[in-house]
Short mmCIF file of C-alpha atoms in Angstrom, two decimals:
data_model
loop_
_atom_site.label_atom_id
_atom_site.label_comp_id
_atom_site.label_asym_id
_atom_site.label_seq_id
_atom_site.Cartn_x
_atom_site.Cartn_y
_atom_site.Cartn_z
CA MET A 20 25.64 -29.19 14.40
CA SER A 21 27.95 -29.36 17.41
CA TYR A 22 30.31 -26.57 18.33
CA LYS A 23 33.75 -26.44 19.89
CA ARG A 24 33.22 -23.03 21.49
CA VAL A 25 30.25 -21.01 22.63
CA ILE A 26 30.92 -17.28 22.99
CA LEU A 27 28.21 -15.43 24.91
CA VAL A 28 28.15 -11.64 25.11
CA ASP A 29 25.72 -10.48 27.79
CA LEU A 30 24.51 -6.92 27.17
CA ALA A 31 22.83 -7.26 30.59
CA ALA A 32 20.97 -3.94 30.48
CA LEU A 33 18.27 -4.46 27.83
CA GLY A 34 15.30 -5.42 29.98
CA LEU A 35 11.85 -4.73 28.53
CA ARG A 36 8.41 -5.01 30.13
CA SER A 37 5.13 -5.45 28.38
CA ASN A 38 2.69 -2.58 28.96
CA THR A 39 0.28 -4.72 30.99
CA GLU A 40 2.96 -6.06 33.29
CA SER A 41 4.55 -2.63 33.65
CA ALA A 42 1.30 -1.09 34.84
CA GLN A 43 0.69 -4.00 37.18
CA HIS A 44 4.01 -3.45 38.90
CA ASN A 45 3.96 0.36 38.78
CA SER A 46 6.81 0.37 36.29
CA ASP A 47 5.57 2.02 33.12
CA LYS A 48 8.65 4.15 32.42
CA ASN A 49 10.62 3.53 29.26
CA THR A 50 13.54 1.14 29.55
CA MET A 51 16.90 1.44 27.85
CA LEU A 52 15.81 -0.97 25.14
CA THR A 53 12.80 1.24 24.43
CA HIS A 54 15.21 4.10 23.79
CA VAL A 55 17.36 1.92 21.55
CA LEU A 56 14.39 0.95 19.42
CA LYS A 57 13.01 4.47 19.24
CA HIS A 58 16.28 6.21 18.45
CA SER A 59 18.05 3.61 16.33
CA SER A 60 17.86 5.92 13.30
CA ASP A 61 20.40 8.15 15.06
CA PHE A 62 22.78 5.24 15.58
CA ALA A 63 23.72 2.83 12.82
CA LEU A 64 24.21 -0.26 15.05
CA PRO A 65 24.79 -2.44 11.98
CA SER A 66 25.89 -5.53 13.94
CA LEU A 67 22.80 -5.55 16.15
CA HIS A 68 20.67 -5.10 13.02
CA LYS A 69 22.42 -8.11 11.45
CA LEU A 70 21.88 -10.14 14.61
CA GLY A 71 18.15 -9.40 14.48
CA LEU A 72 17.65 -7.21 17.56
CA PHE A 73 15.38 -4.76 15.77
CA ALA A 74 13.54 -7.35 13.69
CA ALA A 75 12.69 -9.25 16.87
CA TYR A 76 10.26 -6.50 17.87
CA SER A 77 8.75 -5.72 14.50
CA ASP A 78 7.68 -7.38 11.28
CA ALA A 79 8.49 -4.21 9.35
CA ASP A 80 10.63 -4.27 6.24
CA PHE A 81 14.05 -3.03 7.28
CA GLY A 82 15.41 -2.93 3.75
CA THR A 83 17.99 -5.07 2.01
CA ASP A 84 20.86 -3.57 4.02
CA ASN A 85 19.38 -4.61 7.35
CA ILE A 86 18.12 -8.14 6.73
CA PRO A 87 19.14 -10.22 9.77
CA ILE A 88 21.69 -12.96 9.21
CA ALA A 89 21.23 -14.66 12.59
CA THR A 90 18.59 -16.60 14.50
CA TYR A 91 16.80 -14.19 16.80
CA GLY A 92 13.79 -13.76 19.04
CA LEU A 93 12.47 -12.90 22.48
CA ALA A 94 12.25 -14.83 25.72
CA LEU A 95 9.97 -14.04 28.63
CA THR A 96 11.32 -14.38 32.14
CA ARG A 97 9.47 -14.09 35.44
CA SER A 98 11.66 -13.88 38.49
CA ILE A 99 10.08 -14.48 41.87
CA VAL A 100 12.46 -12.03 43.53
CA ASN A 101 13.36 -8.74 41.85
CA LYS A 102 17.14 -8.66 42.03
CA PRO A 103 19.80 -7.68 39.44
CA LEU A 104 21.22 -11.24 39.53
CA SER A 105 17.86 -12.95 39.05
CA GLY A 106 18.29 -13.11 35.28
CA LEU A 107 21.66 -14.80 35.59
CA ARG A 108 20.23 -17.45 37.87
CA GLU A 109 17.33 -18.13 35.55
CA MET A 110 19.61 -18.44 32.55
CA PHE A 111 22.42 -20.50 33.99
CA ASP A 112 21.24 -22.54 36.99
CA CYS A 113 20.66 -26.17 36.05
CA SER A 114 19.48 -29.28 37.88
CA LEU A 115 21.43 -32.48 38.40
CA SER A 116 19.90 -35.58 39.96
CA TYR A 117 21.24 -34.63 43.40
CA ARG A 118 21.74 -30.84 43.47
CA VAL A 119 21.49 -27.55 41.64
CA SER A 120 24.55 -26.70 39.57
CA SER A 121 25.20 -24.15 36.84
CA VAL A 122 25.97 -24.20 33.15
CA PHE A 123 29.32 -22.56 33.93
CA GLU A 124 30.37 -25.38 36.25
CA GLU A 125 29.02 -28.23 34.13
CA VAL A 126 30.99 -27.01 31.11
CA ALA A 127 34.10 -26.36 33.21
CA LYS A 128 34.11 -29.98 34.46
CA ARG A 129 34.57 -31.22 30.91
CA SER A 130 36.40 -28.48 28.98
CA GLU A 131 36.87 -24.81 29.88
CA THR A 132 34.68 -22.03 31.14
CA VAL A 133 35.89 -18.43 31.04
CA ILE A 134 33.92 -15.70 32.84
CA ILE A 135 34.74 -12.09 32.01
CA SER A 136 32.82 -9.58 34.13
CA ARG A 137 32.98 -6.93 36.80
CA PHE A 138 32.64 -8.56 40.20
CA LEU A 139 29.23 -10.17 40.65
CA SER A 140 28.78 -12.65 43.50
CA TYR A 141 26.95 -15.25 41.40
CA LEU A 142 29.55 -15.30 38.64
CA PHE A 143 32.60 -15.26 40.89
CA ALA A 144 31.25 -18.08 43.05
CA GLN A 145 31.37 -20.54 40.13
CA GLU A 146 33.81 -23.41 40.68
CA PHE A 147 36.34 -24.79 38.17
CA CYS A 148 36.05 -21.63 36.02
CA ASN A 149 38.66 -19.15 34.86
CA LEU A 150 37.54 -15.76 36.20
CA PHE A 151 38.62 -12.37 34.85
CA GLN A 152 37.43 -9.19 36.52
CA ILE A 153 37.25 -6.17 34.23
CA GLY A 154 35.99 -2.61 34.64
CA THR A 155 35.02 -1.47 31.15
CA ASP A 156 33.40 -2.80 28.00
CA GLU A 157 36.65 -2.19 26.13
CA ALA A 158 38.52 -4.33 28.64
CA ALA A 159 35.86 -7.03 28.35
CA PHE A 160 36.29 -7.32 24.58
CA SER A 161 40.08 -7.12 24.88
CA GLU A 162 40.09 -10.05 27.33
CA LEU A 163 37.57 -11.88 25.14
CA ASP A 164 39.90 -11.58 22.14
CA HIS A 165 42.78 -12.84 24.28
CA GLN A 166 40.81 -15.85 25.50
CA LEU A 167 39.68 -16.71 21.97
CA GLU A 168 43.36 -17.12 21.09
CA LYS A 169 43.90 -19.50 24.02
CA VAL A 170 40.68 -21.48 24.50
CA GLU A 171 40.03 -24.14 21.85
CA THR A 172 36.92 -25.73 23.38
CA GLY A 173 34.39 -24.59 25.94
CA PHE A 174 32.28 -21.64 27.03
CA ILE A 175 33.45 -18.02 27.07
CA TYR A 176 31.07 -15.60 28.80
CA ALA A 177 31.54 -11.81 28.80
CA GLN A 178 29.28 -9.28 30.53
CA LEU A 179 29.60 -5.57 29.76
CA PRO A 180 29.94 -3.27 32.80
CA ASP A 181 29.72 0.14 31.09
CA LEU A 182 26.31 -0.59 29.61
CA GLN A 183 25.08 -1.74 33.01
CA GLU A 184 26.41 1.35 34.78
CA PHE A 185 24.84 3.79 32.32
CA ASP A 186 21.56 1.89 32.59
CA GLU A 187 21.62 1.93 36.38
CA LYS A 188 22.32 5.67 36.42
CA ASP A 189 19.69 6.35 33.73
CA GLN A 190 22.29 8.02 31.51
CA VAL A 191 20.52 7.46 28.22
CA ASN A 192 22.88 9.39 25.92
CA ASN A 193 25.95 7.69 27.39
CA PHE A 194 24.22 4.34 27.06
CA MET A 195 23.41 4.91 23.40
CA ASN A 196 26.93 6.11 22.62
CA GLU A 197 28.41 3.09 24.39
CA LEU A 198 26.05 0.77 22.53
CA SER A 199 27.54 2.07 19.28
CA VAL A 200 30.99 1.18 20.57
CA VAL A 201 29.78 -2.29 21.59
CA ASP A 202 28.17 -2.74 18.18
CA ASN A 203 31.53 -2.11 16.53
CA TYR A 204 33.20 -4.70 18.76
CA LEU A 205 30.46 -7.20 17.96
CA GLY A 206 31.06 -6.70 14.24
CA LYS A 207 34.75 -7.48 14.63
CA LEU A 208 33.93 -10.51 16.76
CA MET A 209 31.51 -11.86 14.14
CA ASN A 210 34.17 -11.49 11.45
CA ASN A 211 36.69 -13.48 13.51
CA LEU A 212 34.52 -16.48 14.39
CA HIS A 213 35.56 -20.00 13.39
CA ASP A 214 33.11 -22.24 11.56
CA ASP A 215 32.62 -24.31 14.73
CA ASP A 216 31.98 -21.29 16.97
CA LEU A 217 28.53 -20.27 18.18
CA LEU A 218 28.01 -16.63 19.15
CA MET A 219 25.14 -15.78 21.46
CA VAL A 220 24.21 -12.18 22.28
CA VAL A 221 21.67 -11.94 25.09
CA SER A 222 20.58 -9.74 27.97
CA SER A 223 20.34 -11.14 31.48
CA ARG A 224 19.19 -8.01 33.29
CA VAL A 225 15.97 -8.67 35.22
CA GLY A 226 16.18 -6.58 38.40
CA ASP A 227 13.98 -3.52 37.91
CA ALA A 228 14.60 -0.34 39.89
CA GLN A 229 11.08 0.85 39.09
CA SER A 230 9.48 -2.15 40.78
CA ARG A 231 9.52 -2.44 44.57
CA ASP A 232 12.13 -4.82 45.84
CA GLY A 233 10.68 -8.23 46.58
CA PHE A 234 8.04 -8.09 43.85
CA SER A 235 8.24 -10.57 41.05
CA THR A 236 9.39 -8.95 37.85
CA TYR A 237 8.66 -9.74 34.23
CA LYS A 238 11.04 -9.07 31.39
CA ILE A 239 11.02 -9.75 27.68
CA LEU A 240 14.64 -10.24 26.69
CA PRO A 241 16.34 -10.55 23.30
CA ALA A 242 18.33 -13.64 22.34
CA MET A 243 20.42 -13.74 19.15
CA LEU A 244 22.42 -16.72 17.86
CA TYR A 245 24.96 -16.62 15.05
CA ASN A 246 27.59 -18.71 13.35
CA ASN A 247 29.23 -18.55 9.94
CA GLN A 248 26.70 -20.93 8.39
CA ALA A 249 23.63 -19.52 10.16
CA LEU A 250 20.38 -18.85 8.34
CA ASN A 251 18.22 -15.99 9.50
CA HIS A 252 15.21 -17.14 11.45
CA HIS A 253 12.79 -15.48 13.87
CA PHE A 254 11.79 -17.83 16.67
CA GLN A 255 8.63 -16.84 18.48
CA GLU A 256 6.55 -17.85 21.50
CA GLU A 257 9.50 -19.27 23.40
CA PRO A 258 8.61 -18.37 26.97
CA TYR A 259 11.56 -19.12 29.23
CA VAL A 260 14.87 -17.33 29.32
CA CYS A 261 16.58 -20.42 30.80
CA GLU A 262 16.67 -21.73 27.23
CA VAL A 263 19.88 -19.73 26.93
CA GLY A 264 21.67 -22.04 29.36
CA SER A 265 20.19 -25.10 27.73
CA THR A 266 21.41 -23.88 24.35
CA VAL A 267 24.96 -23.52 25.66
CA LEU A 268 24.91 -27.10 26.96
CA ALA A 269 23.35 -28.48 23.78
CA ALA A 270 25.84 -26.69 21.54
CA LEU A 271 28.72 -28.29 23.44
CA GLY A 272 27.07 -31.73 23.54
CA LEU A 273 26.42 -31.62 27.31
CA GLN A 274 22.65 -31.35 27.49
CA ASP A 275 22.22 -34.97 28.59
CA SER A 276 24.40 -34.32 31.64
CA VAL A 277 21.63 -32.30 33.34
CA ILE A 278 17.99 -32.95 34.18
CA SER A 279 16.93 -29.42 33.28
CA PRO A 280 16.78 -27.12 31.44
CA LYS A 281 16.26 -29.19 28.30
CA HIS A 282 14.74 -26.87 25.70
CA SER A 283 17.52 -25.65 23.40
CA LEU A 284 17.19 -22.95 20.76
CA LEU A 285 19.57 -24.74 18.40
CA PRO A 286 16.82 -26.42 16.33
CA PHE A 287 15.73 -22.95 15.18
CA MET A 288 19.12 -22.47 13.51
CA LYS A 289 18.59 -25.28 10.99
#
């Protein structure tokens, strides 16, 4: 199935290490995602349950009320340099025959790309794109709703600054409370999707404050895909987070315009 619009919500702050890799890089402290998984009973988070976030980490029976309705799984990323923007580069850089481009630019050449984020050098250096700087998660979803009314075809990307800030400051309670707010926004967004919309909810955060700067960093990141006709499916053993960018291109029929990445997650939605 092809899509007219891809809407990507980047939670950005849900990086998770495996125990072996954490010990190797002297980073065995719990991450924010660890707290989410451990304390989810205190927070309903129904939209993230429906999208498969919790099922992605466990084969346990979550009950009939929490059966995922989306395609979901994990992707492993290994960044050579440990920087907060490394995950974005791995997801969205793409290769043409003569230079490195980005998914944002390649979509914008042919339809529209909207970037909604606090200022980040990588995002605001993208050419041809419509850029909207926001300071809160509420503002991000408000602008996202506004752009959904205007943009008929293309790629709409929204990154959530409040979740990032609470993560960076290790404010676990604030993070969990904000995640509940985000979950409510996600539920409303899912209810308002068109049949030819693809929603992707991912996390690009790779830079790890617990690992010395300059060290390579490993992260296992969630990826959840949903549309109105989606069947729930758990994809496994998909190793590279750059599949996210490839999936955006494939959904909009642009995958043949780049040399790489080529491995889309769309086949798992059938």
